[in-house]
CSV table of C-alpha atoms in Angstrom, one decimal:
chain,number,residue,atom,x,y,z
N,1,SER,CA,1.8,-45.8,-16.7
N,2,GLN,CA,-1.7,-46.3,-18.3
N,3,GLN,CA,-3.5,-43.5,-16.8
N,4,GLY,CA,-7.2,-46.0,-17.3
N,5,GLU,CA,-8.0,-48.9,-16.2
N,6,GLU,CA,-10.9,-50.8,-17.9
N,7,ASP,CA,-13.6,-53.8,-16.7
N,8,PRO,CA,-13.7,-56.4,-17.4
N,9,GLN,CA,-11.2,-57.6,-19.5
N,10,ALA,CA,-13.5,-59.9,-22.0
N,11,LEU,CA,-17.0,-59.7,-21.9
N,12,SER,CA,-18.6,-62.6,-24.2
N,13,ILE,CA,-22.6,-62.0,-24.6
N,14,GLN,CA,-25.4,-63.0,-26.9
N,15,GLU,CA,-26.8,-61.0,-29.2
N,16,GLY,CA,-29.6,-58.1,-28.0
N,17,GLU,CA,-28.3,-58.2,-24.5
N,18,ASN,CA,-27.2,-55.1,-23.4
N,19,ALA,CA,-23.2,-55.4,-22.6
N,20,THR,CA,-21.6,-52.4,-20.3
N,21,MET,CA,-17.4,-51.7,-19.7
N,22,ASN,CA,-15.8,-49.6,-17.0
N,23,CYS,CA,-12.9,-47.7,-17.3
N,24,SER,CA,-11.9,-46.1,-14.2
N,25,TYR,CA,-8.5,-42.8,-14.2
N,26,LYS,CA,-6.3,-41.6,-11.4
N,27,THR,CA,-5.9,-38.2,-12.4
N,28,SER,CA,-8.3,-35.2,-12.9
N,29,ILE,CA,-9.2,-34.5,-16.7
N,30,ASN,CA,-10.7,-32.6,-19.4
N,31,ASN,CA,-13.0,-35.1,-20.9
N,32,LEU,CA,-12.7,-39.0,-21.7
N,33,GLN,CA,-13.2,-40.5,-24.7
N,34,TRP,CA,-14.9,-44.0,-26.0
N,35,TYR,CA,-12.9,-46.0,-29.0
N,36,ARG,CA,-13.6,-49.1,-30.9
N,37,GLN,CA,-10.9,-51.6,-33.2
N,38,ASN,CA,-11.7,-54.2,-35.2
N,39,SER,CA,-9.4,-56.7,-35.4
N,40,GLY,CA,-6.8,-56.4,-37.0
N,41,ARG,CA,-8.1,-52.3,-37.7
N,42,GLY,CA,-6.8,-48.9,-35.9
N,43,LEU,CA,-9.8,-47.4,-33.5
N,44,VAL,CA,-12.5,-45.5,-34.8
N,45,HIS,CA,-13.7,-42.7,-32.3
N,46,LEU,CA,-17.4,-43.4,-30.4
N,47,ILE,CA,-18.1,-41.0,-27.8
N,48,LEU,CA,-17.0,-37.9,-26.4
N,49,ILE,CA,-18.0,-37.0,-22.8
N,50,ARG,CA,-16.5,-33.2,-20.8
N,51,SER,CA,-15.4,-33.3,-16.8
N,52,ASN,CA,-18.5,-31.4,-16.8
N,53,GLU,CA,-20.9,-34.3,-18.2
N,54,ARG,CA,-23.3,-37.1,-16.6
N,55,GLU,CA,-24.1,-38.5,-19.0
N,56,LYS,CA,-24.3,-38.3,-23.0
N,57,HIS,CA,-26.2,-40.5,-25.8
N,58,SER,CA,-25.0,-42.1,-29.5
N,59,GLY,CA,-27.5,-43.5,-30.5
N,60,ARG,CA,-27.3,-47.5,-28.9
N,61,LEU,CA,-24.7,-45.9,-26.8
N,62,ARG,CA,-24.6,-44.6,-23.2
N,63,VAL,CA,-21.4,-43.2,-21.6
N,64,THR,CA,-21.1,-42.0,-17.9
N,65,LEU,CA,-18.7,-40.0,-16.1
N,66,ASP,CA,-19.0,-39.5,-12.3
N,67,THR,CA,-15.8,-37.0,-11.4
N,68,SER,CA,-15.5,-37.6,-8.2
N,69,LYS,CA,-15.1,-41.3,-8.5
N,70,LYS,CA,-13.1,-41.1,-11.5
N,71,SER,CA,-14.9,-43.6,-13.2
N,72,SER,CA,-16.7,-43.8,-16.2
N,73,SER,CA,-18.7,-47.0,-18.3
N,74,LEU,CA,-19.7,-47.4,-21.6
N,75,LEU,CA,-23.6,-48.9,-22.2
N,76,ILE,CA,-23.8,-50.4,-25.9
N,77,THR,CA,-27.9,-51.5,-26.1
N,78,ALA,CA,-29.5,-54.4,-27.2
N,79,SER,CA,-26.1,-55.4,-29.3
N,80,ARG,CA,-25.1,-57.1,-32.3
N,81,ALA,CA,-22.9,-59.2,-33.8
N,82,ALA,CA,-20.8,-56.3,-35.7
N,83,ASP,CA,-20.6,-54.7,-31.9
N,84,THR,CA,-18.1,-57.4,-31.2
N,85,ALA,CA,-14.7,-55.3,-31.0
N,86,SER,CA,-12.1,-54.0,-29.0
N,87,TYR,CA,-13.3,-50.9,-26.7
N,88,PHE,CA,-10.7,-48.1,-25.2
N,89,CYS,CA,-11.6,-45.1,-23.0
N,90,ALA,CA,-8.8,-42.3,-23.2
N,91,THR,CA,-8.4,-39.8,-21.3
N,92,SER,CA,-7.1,-35.9,-21.6
N,93,ALA,CA,-6.2,-34.2,-18.5
N,94,GLY,CA,-6.5,-30.6,-20.3
N,95,GLY,CA,-4.0,-27.9,-20.3
N,96,THR,CA,-0.7,-27.9,-21.6
N,97,SER,CA,-1.4,-31.8,-22.1
N,98,TYR,CA,-4.6,-31.4,-23.9
N,99,GLY,CA,-3.3,-33.0,-27.3
N,100,LYS,CA,-2.2,-36.5,-24.9
N,101,LEU,CA,-4.9,-39.5,-25.2
N,102,THR,CA,-4.0,-41.9,-22.8
N,103,PHE,CA,-5.4,-44.8,-23.6
N,104,GLY,CA,-6.7,-48.3,-21.3
N,105,GLN,CA,-5.6,-51.6,-22.1
N,106,GLY,CA,-9.6,-52.8,-23.5
N,107,THR,CA,-12.4,-54.4,-23.3
N,108,ILE,CA,-12.6,-57.5,-25.4
N,109,LEU,CA,-16.1,-57.6,-26.3
N,110,THR,CA,-17.4,-60.4,-27.9
N,111,VAL,CA,-21.4,-60.8,-29.2
N,112,HIS,CA,-22.4,-64.5,-30.1
N,113,PRO,CA,-25.1,-64.5,-33.2
X,1,ASN,CA,-10.9,-39.3,-48.9
X,2,ALA,CA,-8.3,-41.8,-47.5
X,3,GLY,CA,-8.0,-40.1,-44.0
X,4,VAL,CA,-4.7,-41.5,-42.7
X,5,THR,CA,-2.9,-43.6,-44.6
X,6,GLN,CA,0.5,-45.7,-42.8
X,7,THR,CA,2.8,-47.6,-45.1
X,8,PRO,CA,4.2,-50.2,-44.6
X,9,LYS,CA,1.1,-52.4,-43.1
X,10,PHE,CA,3.9,-55.9,-42.5
X,11,GLN,CA,7.3,-55.7,-42.4
X,12,VAL,CA,10.0,-57.9,-40.7
X,13,LEU,CA,13.4,-56.8,-39.5
X,14,LYS,CA,16.9,-58.6,-38.3
X,15,THR,CA,18.2,-56.8,-35.1
X,16,GLY,CA,20.1,-54.1,-35.8
X,17,GLN,CA,18.5,-52.7,-38.7
X,18,SER,CA,16.7,-49.9,-39.2
X,19,MET,CA,13.9,-48.5,-40.9
X,20,THR,CA,11.0,-45.9,-41.2
X,21,LEU,CA,7.1,-45.7,-41.1
X,22,GLN,CA,5.5,-43.7,-43.0
X,23,CYS,CA,2.2,-41.7,-42.1
X,24,ALA,CA,0.0,-39.5,-43.8
X,25,GLN,CA,-3.0,-37.3,-43.0
X,26,ASP,CA,-5.5,-35.6,-46.0
X,27,MET,CA,-7.6,-33.8,-43.5
X,28,ASN,CA,-5.9,-30.8,-42.9
X,29,HIS,CA,-5.3,-31.0,-39.2
X,30,ASN,CA,-2.6,-29.9,-37.7
X,31,SER,CA,-1.4,-32.4,-34.7
X,32,MET,CA,0.2,-36.4,-35.5
X,33,TYR,CA,0.7,-39.2,-33.2
X,34,TRP,CA,2.7,-42.2,-32.9
X,35,TYR,CA,1.1,-44.6,-30.8
X,36,ARG,CA,2.4,-48.2,-30.6
X,37,GLN,CA,-0.1,-50.9,-29.2
X,38,ASP,CA,1.0,-54.2,-27.2
X,39,PRO,CA,-1.5,-56.9,-25.8
X,40,GLY,CA,-2.1,-56.2,-22.4
X,41,MET,CA,-0.8,-52.8,-22.9
X,42,GLY,CA,-3.3,-50.8,-24.4
X,43,LEU,CA,-1.7,-48.0,-26.7
X,44,ARG,CA,1.2,-46.2,-25.6
X,45,LEU,CA,2.0,-42.5,-27.3
X,46,ILE,CA,5.7,-42.5,-28.4
X,47,TYR,CA,5.9,-39.2,-30.2
X,48,TYR,CA,3.6,-35.9,-31.3
X,49,SER,CA,3.4,-33.8,-33.3
X,50,ALA,CA,1.4,-30.0,-32.3
X,51,SER,CA,1.7,-28.2,-34.7
X,52,GLU,CA,4.0,-28.4,-38.3
X,53,GLY,CA,7.4,-28.0,-37.6
X,54,THR,CA,7.7,-29.6,-34.4
X,55,THR,CA,7.6,-32.5,-32.5
X,56,ASP,CA,7.4,-34.2,-28.6
X,57,LYS,CA,9.2,-36.8,-26.9
X,58,GLY,CA,5.4,-39.6,-25.5
X,59,GLU,CA,5.4,-41.6,-23.0
X,60,VAL,CA,8.0,-44.8,-24.9
X,61,PRO,CA,10.5,-42.2,-27.1
X,62,ASN,CA,13.1,-44.7,-26.4
X,63,GLY,CA,15.1,-45.6,-29.5
X,64,TYR,CA,12.7,-44.0,-31.8
X,65,ASN,CA,13.3,-40.3,-33.8
X,66,VAL,CA,10.2,-38.1,-35.5
X,67,SER,CA,10.5,-36.4,-38.6
X,68,ARG,CA,7.2,-34.0,-39.4
X,69,LEU,CA,7.9,-33.8,-42.9
X,70,ASN,CA,5.1,-31.6,-43.6
X,71,LYS,CA,1.6,-30.5,-42.6
X,72,ARG,CA,0.2,-34.3,-44.0
X,73,GLU,CA,3.4,-36.3,-43.1
X,74,PHE,CA,4.7,-37.6,-39.7
X,75,SER,CA,7.4,-40.3,-39.7
X,76,LEU,CA,8.8,-42.2,-37.0
X,77,ARG,CA,11.7,-44.5,-37.1
X,78,LEU,CA,13.4,-47.2,-35.7
X,79,GLU,CA,17.4,-46.4,-36.4
X,80,SER,CA,18.7,-49.7,-34.5
X,81,ALA,CA,15.7,-51.9,-34.1
X,82,ALA,CA,15.8,-54.0,-31.0
X,83,PRO,CA,12.4,-57.4,-30.7
X,84,SER,CA,11.6,-55.3,-28.0
X,85,GLN,CA,10.0,-53.0,-30.9
X,86,THR,CA,8.0,-55.8,-32.5
X,87,SER,CA,4.6,-54.3,-32.1
X,88,VAL,CA,2.0,-52.9,-34.1
X,89,TYR,CA,2.2,-49.1,-33.9
X,90,PHE,CA,-0.7,-46.7,-35.5
X,91,CYS,CA,-0.3,-43.3,-36.5
X,92,ALA,CA,-3.4,-41.2,-35.7
X,93,SER,CA,-3.8,-37.3,-36.6
X,94,SER,CA,-6.8,-34.9,-35.8
X,95,VAL,CA,-7.3,-31.6,-35.5
X,96,LEU,CA,-6.4,-29.8,-32.8
X,97,GLY,CA,-3.1,-27.0,-32.9
X,98,ALA,CA,-0.4,-26.2,-30.5
X,99,THR,CA,-2.3,-23.2,-29.6
X,100,SER,CA,-6.2,-25.0,-29.8
X,101,SER,CA,-8.5,-25.6,-27.0
X,102,GLY,CA,-11.1,-28.1,-26.7
X,103,ALA,CA,-11.1,-31.8,-27.1
X,104,ASN,CA,-9.0,-33.2,-28.8
X,105,VAL,CA,-10.4,-36.6,-31.2
X,106,LEU,CA,-7.7,-38.7,-33.3
X,107,THR,CA,-8.2,-40.5,-36.3
X,108,PHE,CA,-6.1,-43.1,-36.4
X,109,GLY,CA,-4.8,-45.0,-39.4
X,110,ALA,CA,-4.9,-49.5,-39.6
X,111,GLY,CA,-1.9,-50.2,-38.1
X,112,SER,CA,1.4,-51.6,-39.1
X,113,ARG,CA,2.5,-54.5,-37.6
X,114,LEU,CA,6.1,-54.9,-37.1
X,115,THR,CA,8.5,-57.7,-36.1
X,116,VAL,CA,11.5,-57.8,-34.8
X,117,LEU,CA,13.7,-60.5,-34.8
């Protein structure tokens, strides 16, 4: 079964607006990552947040992690048409299963010019 | 620097046929993975190899076999293809090895779209 559940499944916004995607998971994690997938392409790593971190920034991306609620959010500020893609959260449980990332179902983001 | 290269990009098979998906990485990564992606299901791990010479089952291994040919190459074989194996297959690699600790960031190939009729 999938570890991560993402919300919303699809998001449509105008260029310049902010986009927020949420991810919930079920079991304790070592870290949580966000990946982007452009149509017909492979996934590309965006940002990683460890279980002992609450917030992390990278350019226009901001990720938060609330381990008590088992949830994370990805905020893309000042979105651009080029941000149109699917976004996936992935969790790593750590320990002997450190290498096995479990992916959510993804959020499809459409940014209209 | 090519990263992770998968072949073929597209393949159509008839039920019962066999085929092998090839994957190679040139980043000297230790671990390699095969995922499948189906609509509404996200990515599911089929098999992985935490180091050269080892392979382990993931979430959905039935109907597949893998070979870690060397550190660079990790192939996925369908011995008798079924329509349920119609999917997009992704190979990925990461620098982490079997005894490493820390965060595991994956580098993905572009995918192989397989249709089984």
